[in-house]
Amino acid sequence: MDILHRVGIENSAPEKVYDALTTVEGLAGWWTDDVTGDPDVGGVLEFRFPPGGFDMKVLDRRPGERVTWEVVAGPAEWVGTTVDWQLRRDGDYTVVLFEHQGWAEPVEFMHHCSTKWATYLMSLKQLVETGEGAPSPKDVHIAYPD
Amino acid sequence: MDILHRVGIENSAPEKVYDALTTVEGLAGWWTDDVTGDPDVGGVLEFRFPPGGFDMKVLDRRPGERVTWEVVAGPAEWVGTTVDWQLRRDGDYTVVLFEHQGWAEPVEFMHHCSTKWATYLMSLKQLVETGEGAPSPKDVHIAYPD
């Protein structure tokens, strides 16, 4: 089972979105300000949030086109899943196709993560469009203080 | 294939969220201001947006607990799918579990609708928490001017 999302980022080349997905500084601008690690293929990125975090191994990255991570540590439901980003240019927009693939069961945590990913994709869009995203701990709350 | 989401609505009883899902006035406050029809079981609600719309047959409604719609007209990918809302109280919150069930294929339009549903769930949350949502045509844009 997969979580799917799509956003369109205005007045932006795919290379700019790619930078926000493949540099520690870029990732810190929209997902969490507590990110460390190696964003090259085979490297591991450590994303931390107040309640926990995820370690992502970079499986693939193709400039301006695609980034794929495998979750190698984190909540049990996440470990072994993959997070895939496809980018393409469409006029003045960069279209971002997002898939968090391989959930075993449609548990309530999957519902939560789906909505939360949407808000982080909007944060990525805002970062690239305006220079300012809403990474954790400034992230949009969707449920409990989370 | 299903689109899953969850939000928590603060300082709200499930009955208040239920009203926003089962009255024309409530639905107009978070999804689209152009909604007409019969919100009772067996009735059809017509939701319209600048680019088109959806007709939803009300399959089930249980006060404060659940609402289920079947899409009877709209985009081909939507017709025959179901939209299911489960509500429960959790302390000061109402938890909303959302599922748009029965997509045939993970087409790009499904990615778009998943993200768009998330923003409309945030609109529902804002409506119930603050009295003001962001229904179409005041909805949050996630991609092209849409």
PDB file of N, CA and C in Angstrom, chain B residues 36-137:
ATOM      1  N   THR B  36     -25.381  21.440  -3.390  1.00  0.00           N
ATOM      2  CA  THR B  36     -26.839  21.360  -3.282  1.00  0.00           C
ATOM      3  C   THR B  36     -27.203  19.889  -3.118  1.00  0.00           C
ATOM      4  N   GLY B  37     -28.451  19.634  -2.824  1.00  0.00           N
ATOM      5  CA  GLY B  37     -28.908  18.247  -2.789  1.00  0.00           C
ATOM      6  C   GLY B  37     -29.413  17.815  -1.439  1.00  0.00           C
ATOM      7  N   ASP B  38     -29.557  16.498  -1.309  1.00  0.00           N
ATOM      8  CA  ASP B  38     -30.225  15.879  -0.163  1.00  0.00           C
ATOM      9  C   ASP B  38     -29.197  15.085   0.651  1.00  0.00           C
ATOM     10  N   PRO B  39     -28.892  15.543   1.874  1.00  0.00           N
ATOM     11  CA  PRO B  39     -27.860  14.874   2.669  1.00  0.00           C
ATOM     12  C   PRO B  39     -28.354  13.674   3.470  1.00  0.00           C
ATOM     13  N   ASP B  40     -29.609  13.253   3.281  1.00  0.00           N
ATOM     14  CA  ASP B  40     -30.104  12.081   4.013  1.00  0.00           C
ATOM     15  C   ASP B  40     -29.687  10.788   3.310  1.00  0.00           C
ATOM     16  N   VAL B  41     -29.785   9.666   4.014  1.00  0.00           N
ATOM     17  CA  VAL B  41     -29.417   8.380   3.421  1.00  0.00           C
ATOM     18  C   VAL B  41     -30.263   8.135   2.175  1.00  0.00           C
ATOM     19  N   GLY B  42     -29.600   7.787   1.082  1.00  0.00           N
ATOM     20  CA  GLY B  42     -30.283   7.564  -0.197  1.00  0.00           C
ATOM     21  C   GLY B  42     -30.338   8.815  -1.053  1.00  0.00           C
ATOM     22  N   GLY B  43     -30.084   9.972  -0.452  1.00  0.00           N
ATOM     23  CA  GLY B  43     -30.084  11.221  -1.196  1.00  0.00           C
ATOM     24  C   GLY B  43     -28.787  11.412  -1.963  1.00  0.00           C
ATOM     25  N   VAL B  44     -28.783  12.397  -2.843  1.00  0.00           N
ATOM     26  CA  VAL B  44     -27.580  12.699  -3.620  1.00  0.00           C
ATOM     27  C   VAL B  44     -27.195  14.153  -3.386  1.00  0.00           C
ATOM     28  N   LEU B  45     -25.921  14.368  -3.095  1.00  0.00           N
ATOM     29  CA  LEU B  45     -25.361  15.704  -2.925  1.00  0.00           C
ATOM     30  C   LEU B  45     -24.552  16.050  -4.163  1.00  0.00           C
ATOM     31  N   GLU B  46     -24.753  17.281  -4.675  1.00  0.00           N
ATOM     32  CA  GLU B  46     -24.022  17.712  -5.866  1.00  0.00           C
ATOM     33  C   GLU B  46     -22.989  18.774  -5.460  1.00  0.00           C
ATOM     34  N   PHE B  47     -21.734  18.401  -5.569  1.00  0.00           N
ATOM     35  CA  PHE B  47     -20.621  19.304  -5.245  1.00  0.00           C
ATOM     36  C   PHE B  47     -20.052  19.838  -6.551  1.00  0.00           C
ATOM     37  N   ARG B  48     -19.946  21.149  -6.670  1.00  0.00           N
ATOM     38  CA  ARG B  48     -19.425  21.745  -7.907  1.00  0.00           C
ATOM     39  C   ARG B  48     -18.233  22.644  -7.613  1.00  0.00           C
ATOM     40  N   PHE B  49     -17.272  22.592  -8.526  1.00  0.00           N
ATOM     41  CA  PHE B  49     -16.026  23.360  -8.447  1.00  0.00           C
ATOM     42  C   PHE B  49     -15.824  24.022  -9.800  1.00  0.00           C
ATOM     43  N   PRO B  50     -14.970  25.050  -9.856  1.00  0.00           N
ATOM     44  CA  PRO B  50     -14.768  25.670 -11.176  1.00  0.00           C
ATOM     45  C   PRO B  50     -14.472  24.653 -12.287  1.00  0.00           C
ATOM     46  N   PRO B  51     -13.616  23.622 -12.044  1.00  0.00           N
ATOM     47  CA  PRO B  51     -13.361  22.711 -13.174  1.00  0.00           C
ATOM     48  C   PRO B  51     -14.350  21.567 -13.328  1.00  0.00           C
ATOM     49  N   GLY B  52     -15.339  21.400 -12.460  1.00  0.00           N
ATOM     50  CA  GLY B  52     -16.256  20.264 -12.607  1.00  0.00           C
ATOM     51  C   GLY B  52     -16.913  19.935 -11.290  1.00  0.00           C
ATOM     52  N   GLY B  53     -17.134  18.647 -11.045  1.00  0.00           N
ATOM     53  CA  GLY B  53     -17.772  18.324  -9.775  1.00  0.00           C
ATOM     54  C   GLY B  53     -18.025  16.855  -9.587  1.00  0.00           C
ATOM     55  N   PHE B  54     -18.665  16.560  -8.464  1.00  0.00           N
ATOM     56  CA  PHE B  54     -18.945  15.188  -8.051  1.00  0.00           C
ATOM     57  C   PHE B  54     -20.373  15.116  -7.526  1.00  0.00           C
ATOM     58  N   ASP B  55     -21.070  14.040  -7.865  1.00  0.00           N
ATOM     59  CA  ASP B  55     -22.354  13.739  -7.222  1.00  0.00           C
ATOM     60  C   ASP B  55     -22.135  12.557  -6.291  1.00  0.00           C
ATOM     61  N   MET B  56     -22.510  12.743  -5.039  1.00  0.00           N
ATOM     62  CA  MET B  56     -22.301  11.736  -4.004  1.00  0.00           C
ATOM     63  C   MET B  56     -23.646  11.234  -3.494  1.00  0.00           C
ATOM     64  N   LYS B  57     -23.851   9.930  -3.576  1.00  0.00           N
ATOM     65  CA  LYS B  57     -25.023   9.328  -2.954  1.00  0.00           C
ATOM     66  C   LYS B  57     -24.678   8.984  -1.510  1.00  0.00           C
ATOM     67  N   VAL B  58     -25.546   9.360  -0.598  1.00  0.00           N
ATOM     68  CA  VAL B  58     -25.287   9.088   0.823  1.00  0.00           C
ATOM     69  C   VAL B  58     -25.664   7.634   1.110  1.00  0.00           C
ATOM     70  N   LEU B  59     -24.662   6.795   1.352  1.00  0.00           N
ATOM     71  CA  LEU B  59     -24.909   5.374   1.608  1.00  0.00           C
ATOM     72  C   LEU B  59     -25.252   5.122   3.066  1.00  0.00           C
ATOM     73  N   ASP B  60     -24.609   5.888   3.965  1.00  0.00           N
ATOM     74  CA  ASP B  60     -24.768   5.606   5.391  1.00  0.00           C
ATOM     75  C   ASP B  60     -24.471   6.884   6.168  1.00  0.00           C
ATOM     76  N   ARG B  61     -25.156   7.081   7.257  1.00  0.00           N
ATOM     77  CA  ARG B  61     -24.790   8.150   8.189  1.00  0.00           C
ATOM     78  C   ARG B  61     -25.283   7.761   9.568  1.00  0.00           C
ATOM     79  N   ARG B  62     -24.351   7.809  10.524  1.00  0.00           N
ATOM     80  CA  ARG B  62     -24.665   7.470  11.915  1.00  0.00           C
ATOM     81  C   ARG B  62     -24.178   8.612  12.776  1.00  0.00           C
ATOM     82  N   PRO B  63     -25.088   9.313  13.443  1.00  0.00           N
ATOM     83  CA  PRO B  63     -24.746  10.549  14.141  1.00  0.00           C
ATOM     84  C   PRO B  63     -23.499  10.436  15.018  1.00  0.00           C
ATOM     85  N   GLY B  64     -22.555  11.329  14.760  1.00  0.00           N
ATOM     86  CA  GLY B  64     -21.342  11.392  15.562  1.00  0.00           C
ATOM     87  C   GLY B  64     -20.363  10.272  15.312  1.00  0.00           C
ATOM     88  N   GLU B  65     -20.656   9.379  14.348  1.00  0.00           N
ATOM     89  CA  GLU B  65     -19.785   8.205  14.166  1.00  0.00           C
ATOM     90  C   GLU B  65     -19.274   7.999  12.754  1.00  0.00           C
ATOM     91  N   ARG B  66     -20.169   8.122  11.767  1.00  0.00           N
ATOM     92  CA  ARG B  66     -19.729   7.704  10.435  1.00  0.00           C
ATOM     93  C   ARG B  66     -20.608   8.311   9.348  1.00  0.00           C
ATOM     94  N   VAL B  67     -19.969   8.614   8.222  1.00  0.00           N
ATOM     95  CA  VAL B  67     -20.683   9.057   7.020  1.00  0.00           C
ATOM     96  C   VAL B  67     -20.015   8.365   5.837  1.00  0.00           C
ATOM     97  N   THR B  68     -20.824   7.801   4.938  1.00  0.00           N
ATOM     98  CA  THR B  68     -20.279   7.135   3.754  1.00  0.00           C
ATOM     99  C   THR B  68     -21.031   7.588   2.515  1.00  0.00           C
ATOM    100  N   TRP B  69     -20.247   7.985   1.514  1.00  0.00           N
ATOM    101  CA  TRP B  69     -20.814   8.409   0.234  1.00  0.00           C
ATOM    102  C   TRP B  69     -20.327   7.480  -0.873  1.00  0.00           C
ATOM    103  N   GLU B  70     -21.149   7.329  -1.905  1.00  0.00           N
ATOM    104  CA  GLU B  70     -20.703   6.681  -3.138  1.00  0.00           C
ATOM    105  C   GLU B  70     -20.724   7.712  -4.256  1.00  0.00           C
ATOM    106  N   VAL B  71     -19.658   7.746  -5.031  1.00  0.00           N
ATOM    107  CA  VAL B  71     -19.595   8.703  -6.131  1.00  0.00           C
ATOM    108  C   VAL B  71     -20.427   8.156  -7.291  1.00  0.00           C
ATOM    109  N   VAL B  72     -21.500   8.872  -7.637  1.00  0.00           N
ATOM    110  CA  VAL B  72     -22.381   8.395  -8.700  1.00  0.00           C
ATOM    111  C   VAL B  72     -22.222   9.198  -9.989  1.00  0.00           C
ATOM    112  N   ALA B  73     -21.522  10.329  -9.936  1.00  0.00           N
ATOM    113  CA  ALA B  73     -21.203  11.071 -11.164  1.00  0.00           C
ATOM    114  C   ALA B  73     -19.973  11.921 -10.894  1.00  0.00           C
ATOM    115  N   GLY B  74     -19.190  12.141 -11.935  1.00  0.00           N
ATOM    116  CA  GLY B  74     -17.956  12.919 -11.799  1.00  0.00           C
ATOM    117  C   GLY B  74     -16.897  12.365 -12.731  1.00  0.00           C
ATOM    118  N   PRO B  75     -15.634  12.646 -12.445  1.00  0.00           N
ATOM    119  CA  PRO B  75     -14.562  12.116 -13.287  1.00  0.00           C
ATOM    120  C   PRO B  75     -14.626  10.578 -13.310  1.00  0.00           C
ATOM    121  N   ALA B  76     -14.268   9.985 -14.444  1.00  0.00           N
ATOM    122  CA  ALA B  76     -14.361   8.527 -14.599  1.00  0.00           C
ATOM    123  C   ALA B  76     -13.642   7.792 -13.475  1.00  0.00           C
ATOM    124  N   GLU B  77     -12.494   8.334 -13.053  1.00  0.00           N
ATOM    125  CA  GLU B  77     -11.717   7.643 -12.009  1.00  0.00           C
ATOM    126  C   GLU B  77     -12.442   7.623 -10.664  1.00  0.00           C
ATOM    127  N   TRP B  78     -13.392   8.540 -10.488  1.00  0.00           N
ATOM    128  CA  TRP B  78     -14.088   8.641  -9.206  1.00  0.00           C
ATOM    129  C   TRP B  78     -15.378   7.812  -9.176  1.00  0.00           C
ATOM    130  N   VAL B  79     -16.021   7.648 -10.317  1.00  0.00           N
ATOM    131  CA  VAL B  79     -17.349   7.030 -10.310  1.00  0.00           C
ATOM    132  C   VAL B  79     -17.248   5.593  -9.798  1.00  0.00           C
ATOM    133  N   GLY B  80     -18.066   5.276  -8.822  1.00  0.00           N
ATOM    134  CA  GLY B  80     -18.062   3.950  -8.212  1.00  0.00           C
ATOM    135  C   GLY B  80     -17.170   3.836  -6.983  1.00  0.00           C
ATOM    136  N   THR B  81     -16.319   4.818  -6.756  1.00  0.00           N
ATOM    137  CA  THR B  81     -15.516   4.810  -5.530  1.00  0.00           C
ATOM    138  C   THR B  81     -16.376   5.269  -4.358  1.00  0.00           C
ATOM    139  N   THR B  82     -15.891   5.003  -3.143  1.00  0.00           N
ATOM    140  CA  THR B  82     -16.618   5.446  -1.963  1.00  0.00           C
ATOM    141  C   THR B  82     -15.722   6.350  -1.112  1.00  0.00           C
ATOM    142  N   VAL B  83     -16.388   7.259  -0.415  1.00  0.00           N
ATOM    143  CA  VAL B  83     -15.703   8.192   0.480  1.00  0.00           C
ATOM    144  C   VAL B  83     -16.278   7.954   1.871  1.00  0.00           C
ATOM    145  N   ASP B  84     -15.412   7.566   2.777  1.00  0.00           N
ATOM    146  CA  ASP B  84     -15.860   7.118   4.093  1.00  0.00           C
ATOM    147  C   ASP B  84     -15.220   7.967   5.190  1.00  0.00           C
ATOM    148  N   TRP B  85     -16.042   8.423   6.101  1.00  0.00           N
ATOM    149  CA  TRP B  85     -15.594   9.255   7.223  1.00  0.00           C
ATOM    150  C   TRP B  85     -15.944   8.547   8.524  1.00  0.00           C
ATOM    151  N   GLN B  86     -14.941   8.279   9.346  1.00  0.00           N
ATOM    152  CA  GLN B  86     -15.188   7.732  10.682  1.00  0.00           C
ATOM    153  C   GLN B  86     -14.768   8.770  11.716  1.00  0.00           C
ATOM    154  N   LEU B  87     -15.617   8.949  12.707  1.00  0.00           N
ATOM    155  CA  LEU B  87     -15.374   9.948  13.744  1.00  0.00           C
ATOM    156  C   LEU B  87     -15.306   9.258  15.107  1.00  0.00           C
ATOM    157  N   ARG B  88     -14.425   9.757  15.962  1.00  0.00           N
ATOM    158  CA  ARG B  88     -14.430   9.269  17.355  1.00  0.00           C
ATOM    159  C   ARG B  88     -13.874  10.362  18.257  1.00  0.00           C
ATOM    160  N   ARG B  89     -14.348  10.330  19.483  1.00  0.00           N
ATOM    161  CA  ARG B  89     -13.867  11.283  20.467  1.00  0.00           C
ATOM    162  C   ARG B  89     -12.578  10.757  21.094  1.00  0.00           C
ATOM    163  N   ASP B  90     -11.594  11.643  21.312  1.00  0.00           N
ATOM    164  CA  ASP B  90     -10.367  11.267  22.007  1.00  0.00           C
ATOM    165  C   ASP B  90      -9.970  12.475  22.865  1.00  0.00           C
ATOM    166  N   GLY B  91     -10.385  12.456  24.096  1.00  0.00           N
ATOM    167  CA  GLY B  91     -10.133  13.599  24.976  1.00  0.00           C
ATOM    168  C   GLY B  91     -10.843  14.827  24.436  1.00  0.00           C
ATOM    169  N   ASP B  92     -10.103  15.914  24.255  1.00  0.00           N
ATOM    170  CA  ASP B  92     -10.702  17.152  23.749  1.00  0.00           C
ATOM    171  C   ASP B  92     -10.816  17.161  22.231  1.00  0.00           C
ATOM    172  N   TYR B  93     -10.353  16.082  21.602  1.00  0.00           N
ATOM    173  CA  TYR B  93     -10.315  16.049  20.146  1.00  0.00           C
ATOM    174  C   TYR B  93     -11.409  15.160  19.552  1.00  0.00           C
ATOM    175  N   THR B  94     -11.788  15.484  18.314  1.00  0.00           N
ATOM    176  CA  THR B  94     -12.482  14.516  17.481  1.00  0.00           C
ATOM    177  C   THR B  94     -11.497  14.052  16.419  1.00  0.00           C
ATOM    178  N   VAL B  95     -11.275  12.749  16.379  1.00  0.00           N
ATOM    179  CA  VAL B  95     -10.392  12.175  15.372  1.00  0.00           C
ATOM    180  C   VAL B  95     -11.232  11.817  14.151  1.00  0.00           C
ATOM    181  N   VAL B  96     -10.769  12.278  12.986  1.00  0.00           N
ATOM    182  CA  VAL B  96     -11.451  12.008  11.722  1.00  0.00           C
ATOM    183  C   VAL B  96     -10.573  11.065  10.907  1.00  0.00           C
ATOM    184  N   LEU B  97     -11.085   9.861  10.676  1.00  0.00           N
ATOM    185  CA  LEU B  97     -10.392   8.913   9.799  1.00  0.00           C
ATOM    186  C   LEU B  97     -11.097   8.929   8.460  1.00  0.00           C
ATOM    187  N   PHE B  98     -10.344   9.269   7.422  1.00  0.00           N
ATOM    188  CA  PHE B  98     -10.899   9.467   6.085  1.00  0.00           C
ATOM    189  C   PHE B  98     -10.347   8.415   5.132  1.00  0.00           C
ATOM    190  N   GLU B  99     -11.232   7.837   4.312  1.00  0.00           N
ATOM    191  CA  GLU B  99     -10.763   6.921   3.264  1.00  0.00           C
ATOM    192  C   GLU B  99     -11.550   7.159   1.971  1.00  0.00           C
ATOM    193  N   HIS B 100     -10.825   7.393   0.898  1.00  0.00           N
ATOM    194  CA  HIS B 100     -11.449   7.445  -0.431  1.00  0.00           C
ATOM    195  C   HIS B 100     -11.059   6.138  -1.115  1.00  0.00           C
ATOM    196  N   GLN B 101     -12.016   5.213  -1.106  1.00  0.00           N
ATOM    197  CA  GLN B 101     -11.716   3.801  -1.398  1.00  0.00           C
ATOM    198  C   GLN B 101     -12.102   3.391  -2.818  1.00  0.00           C
ATOM    199  N   GLY B 102     -11.262   2.523  -3.391  1.00  0.00           N
ATOM    200  CA  GLY B 102     -11.656   1.852  -4.625  1.00  0.00           C
ATOM    201  C   GLY B 102     -11.116   2.450  -5.905  1.00  0.00           C
ATOM    202  N   TRP B 103     -10.021   3.214  -5.822  1.00  0.00           N
ATOM    203  CA  TRP B 103      -9.383   3.682  -7.048  1.00  0.00           C
ATOM    204  C   TRP B 103      -8.862   2.467  -7.817  1.00  0.00           C
ATOM    205  N   ALA B 104      -9.065   2.444  -9.129  1.00  0.00           N
ATOM    206  CA  ALA B 104      -8.638   1.295  -9.934  1.00  0.00           C
ATOM    207  C   ALA B 104      -7.132   1.293 -10.165  1.00  0.00           C
ATOM    208  N   GLU B 105      -6.569   2.472 -10.370  1.00  0.00           N
ATOM    209  CA  GLU B 105      -5.150   2.577 -10.716  1.00  0.00           C
ATOM    210  C   GLU B 105      -4.528   3.770  -9.998  1.00  0.00           C
ATOM    211  N   PRO B 106      -3.220   3.667  -9.677  1.00  0.00           N
ATOM    212  CA  PRO B 106      -2.552   4.795  -9.014  1.00  0.00           C
ATOM    213  C   PRO B 106      -2.123   5.865 -10.010  1.00  0.00           C
ATOM    214  N   VAL B 107      -3.111   6.382 -10.747  1.00  0.00           N
ATOM    215  CA  VAL B 107      -2.837   7.395 -11.764  1.00  0.00           C
ATOM    216  C   VAL B 107      -2.416   8.716 -11.118  1.00  0.00           C
ATOM    217  N   GLU B 108      -1.839   9.584 -11.940  1.00  0.00           N
ATOM    218  CA  GLU B 108      -1.376  10.872 -11.412  1.00  0.00           C
ATOM    219  C   GLU B 108      -2.522  11.672 -10.789  1.00  0.00           C
ATOM    220  N   PHE B 109      -3.718  11.521 -11.346  1.00  0.00           N
ATOM    221  CA  PHE B 109      -4.883  12.214 -10.789  1.00  0.00           C
ATOM    222  C   PHE B 109      -5.152  11.751  -9.352  1.00  0.00           C
ATOM    223  N   MET B 110      -4.840  10.480  -9.048  1.00  0.00           N
ATOM    224  CA  MET B 110      -5.006   9.992  -7.669  1.00  0.00           C
ATOM    225  C   MET B 110      -4.010  10.685  -6.736  1.00  0.00           C
ATOM    226  N   HIS B 111      -2.781  10.879  -7.213  1.00  0.00           N
ATOM    227  CA  HIS B 111      -1.804  11.632  -6.422  1.00  0.00           C
ATOM    228  C   HIS B 111      -2.353  13.033  -6.109  1.00  0.00           C
ATOM    229  N   HIS B 112      -2.855  13.690  -7.152  1.00  0.00           N
ATOM    230  CA  HIS B 112      -3.400  15.042  -6.983  1.00  0.00           C
ATOM    231  C   HIS B 112      -4.547  15.049  -5.977  1.00  0.00           C
ATOM    232  N   CYS B 113      -5.478  14.115  -6.147  1.00  0.00           N
ATOM    233  CA  CYS B 113      -6.657  14.110  -5.268  1.00  0.00           C
ATOM    234  C   CYS B 113      -6.263  13.814  -3.826  1.00  0.00           C
ATOM    235  N   SER B 114      -5.247  12.994  -3.622  1.00  0.00           N
ATOM    236  CA  SER B 114      -4.804  12.690  -2.259  1.00  0.00           C
ATOM    237  C   SER B 114      -4.329  13.957  -1.551  1.00  0.00           C
ATOM    238  N   THR B 115      -3.498  14.727  -2.231  1.00  0.00           N
ATOM    239  CA  THR B 115      -2.988  15.961  -1.625  1.00  0.00           C
ATOM    240  C   THR B 115      -4.124  16.964  -1.421  1.00  0.00           C
ATOM    241  N   LYS B 116      -4.999  17.032  -2.427  1.00  0.00           N
ATOM    242  CA  LYS B 116      -6.108  17.984  -2.348  1.00  0.00           C
ATOM    243  C   LYS B 116      -7.057  17.630  -1.197  1.00  0.00           C
ATOM    244  N   TRP B 117      -7.338  16.325  -1.019  1.00  0.00           N
ATOM    245  CA  TRP B 117      -8.170  15.913   0.125  1.00  0.00           C
ATOM    246  C   TRP B 117      -7.535  16.378   1.442  1.00  0.00           C
ATOM    247  N   ALA B 118      -6.200  16.251   1.542  1.00  0.00           N
ATOM    248  CA  ALA B 118      -5.532  16.673   2.786  1.00  0.00           C
ATOM    249  C   ALA B 118      -5.817  18.142   3.066  1.00  0.00           C
ATOM    250  N   THR B 119      -5.748  18.962   2.020  1.00  0.00           N
ATOM    251  CA  THR B 119      -5.981  20.390   2.260  1.00  0.00           C
ATOM    252  C   THR B 119      -7.458  20.647   2.605  1.00  0.00           C
ATOM    253  N   TYR B 120      -8.357  19.864   2.045  1.00  0.00           N
ATOM    254  CA  TYR B 120      -9.769  20.043   2.406  1.00  0.00           C
ATOM    255  C   TYR B 120     -10.052  19.528   3.819  1.00  0.00           C
ATOM    256  N   LEU B 121      -9.332  18.491   4.252  1.00  0.00           N
ATOM    257  CA  LEU B 121      -9.491  18.050   5.649  1.00  0.00           C
ATOM    258  C   LEU B 121      -8.976  19.120   6.604  1.00  0.00           C
ATOM    259  N   MET B 122      -7.913  19.795   6.216  1.00  0.00           N
ATOM    260  CA  MET B 122      -7.429  20.906   7.051  1.00  0.00           C
ATOM    261  C   MET B 122      -8.460  22.041   7.057  1.00  0.00           C
ATOM    262  N   SER B 123      -9.146  22.212   5.937  1.00  0.00           N
ATOM    263  CA  SER B 123     -10.217  23.217   5.861  1.00  0.00           C
ATOM    264  C   SER B 123     -11.373  22.837   6.797  1.00  0.00           C
ATOM    265  N   LEU B 124     -11.720  21.548   6.818  1.00  0.00           N
ATOM    266  CA  LEU B 124     -12.763  21.059   7.738  1.00  0.00           C
ATOM    267  C   LEU B 124     -12.351  21.309   9.192  1.00  0.00           C
ATOM    268  N   LYS B 125     -11.106  20.990   9.486  1.00  0.00           N
ATOM    269  CA  LYS B 125     -10.572  21.214  10.845  1.00  0.00           C
ATOM    270  C   LYS B 125     -10.669  22.695  11.226  1.00  0.00           C
ATOM    271  N   GLN B 126     -10.262  23.562  10.296  1.00  0.00           N
ATOM    272  CA  GLN B 126     -10.309  25.005  10.569  1.00  0.00           C
ATOM    273  C   GLN B 126     -11.747  25.493  10.739  1.00  0.00           C
ATOM    274  N   LEU B 127     -12.642  24.968   9.904  1.00  0.00           N
ATOM    275  CA  LEU B 127     -14.046  25.369  10.017  1.00  0.00           C
ATOM    276  C   LEU B 127     -14.580  25.062  11.410  1.00  0.00           C
ATOM    277  N   VAL B 128     -14.353  23.831  11.876  1.00  0.00           N
ATOM    278  CA  VAL B 128     -14.931  23.430  13.158  1.00  0.00           C
ATOM    279  C   VAL B 128     -14.219  24.125  14.314  1.00  0.00           C
ATOM    280  N   GLU B 129     -12.908  24.326  14.184  1.00  0.00           N
ATOM    281  CA  GLU B 129     -12.154  24.948  15.282  1.00  0.00           C
ATOM    282  C   GLU B 129     -12.347  26.457  15.358  1.00  0.00           C
ATOM    283  N   THR B 130     -12.490  27.094  14.198  1.00  0.00           N
ATOM    284  CA  THR B 130     -12.478  28.569  14.184  1.00  0.00           C
ATOM    285  C   THR B 130     -13.743  29.182  13.600  1.00  0.00           C
ATOM    286  N   GLY B 131     -14.588  28.374  12.963  1.00  0.00           N
ATOM    287  CA  GLY B 131     -15.784  28.918  12.323  1.00  0.00           C
ATOM    288  C   GLY B 131     -15.564  29.313  10.877  1.00  0.00           C
ATOM    289  N   GLU B 132     -14.311  29.197  10.393  1.00  0.00           N
ATOM    290  CA  GLU B 132     -14.032  29.584   9.004  1.00  0.00           C
ATOM    291  C   GLU B 132     -13.102  28.595   8.324  1.00  0.00           C
ATOM    292  N   GLY B 133     -13.610  27.913   7.313  1.00  0.00           N
ATOM    293  CA  GLY B 133     -12.813  26.996   6.512  1.00  0.00           C
ATOM    294  C   GLY B 133     -12.343  27.660   5.231  1.00  0.00           C
ATOM    295  N   ALA B 134     -11.811  26.839   4.324  1.00  0.00           N
ATOM    296  CA  ALA B 134     -11.336  27.361   3.032  1.00  0.00           C
ATOM    297  C   ALA B 134     -11.942  26.524   1.911  1.00  0.00           C
ATOM    298  N   PRO B 135     -13.281  26.643   1.741  1.00  0.00           N
ATOM    299  CA  PRO B 135     -13.927  25.883   0.668  1.00  0.00           C
ATOM    300  C   PRO B 135     -13.657  26.505  -0.691  1.00  0.00           C
ATOM    301  N   SER B 136     -13.765  25.693  -1.753  1.00  0.00           N
ATOM    302  CA  SER B 136     -13.721  26.232  -3.105  1.00  0.00           C
ATOM    303  C   SER B 136     -14.771  27.313  -3.232  1.00  0.00           C
ATOM    304  N   PRO B 137     -14.501  28.449  -3.878  1.00  0.00           N
ATOM    305  CA  PRO B 137     -13.283  28.772  -4.652  1.00  0.00           C
ATOM    306  C   PRO B 137     -12.184  29.456  -3.829  1.00  0.00           C
TER     307      PRO B 137
END
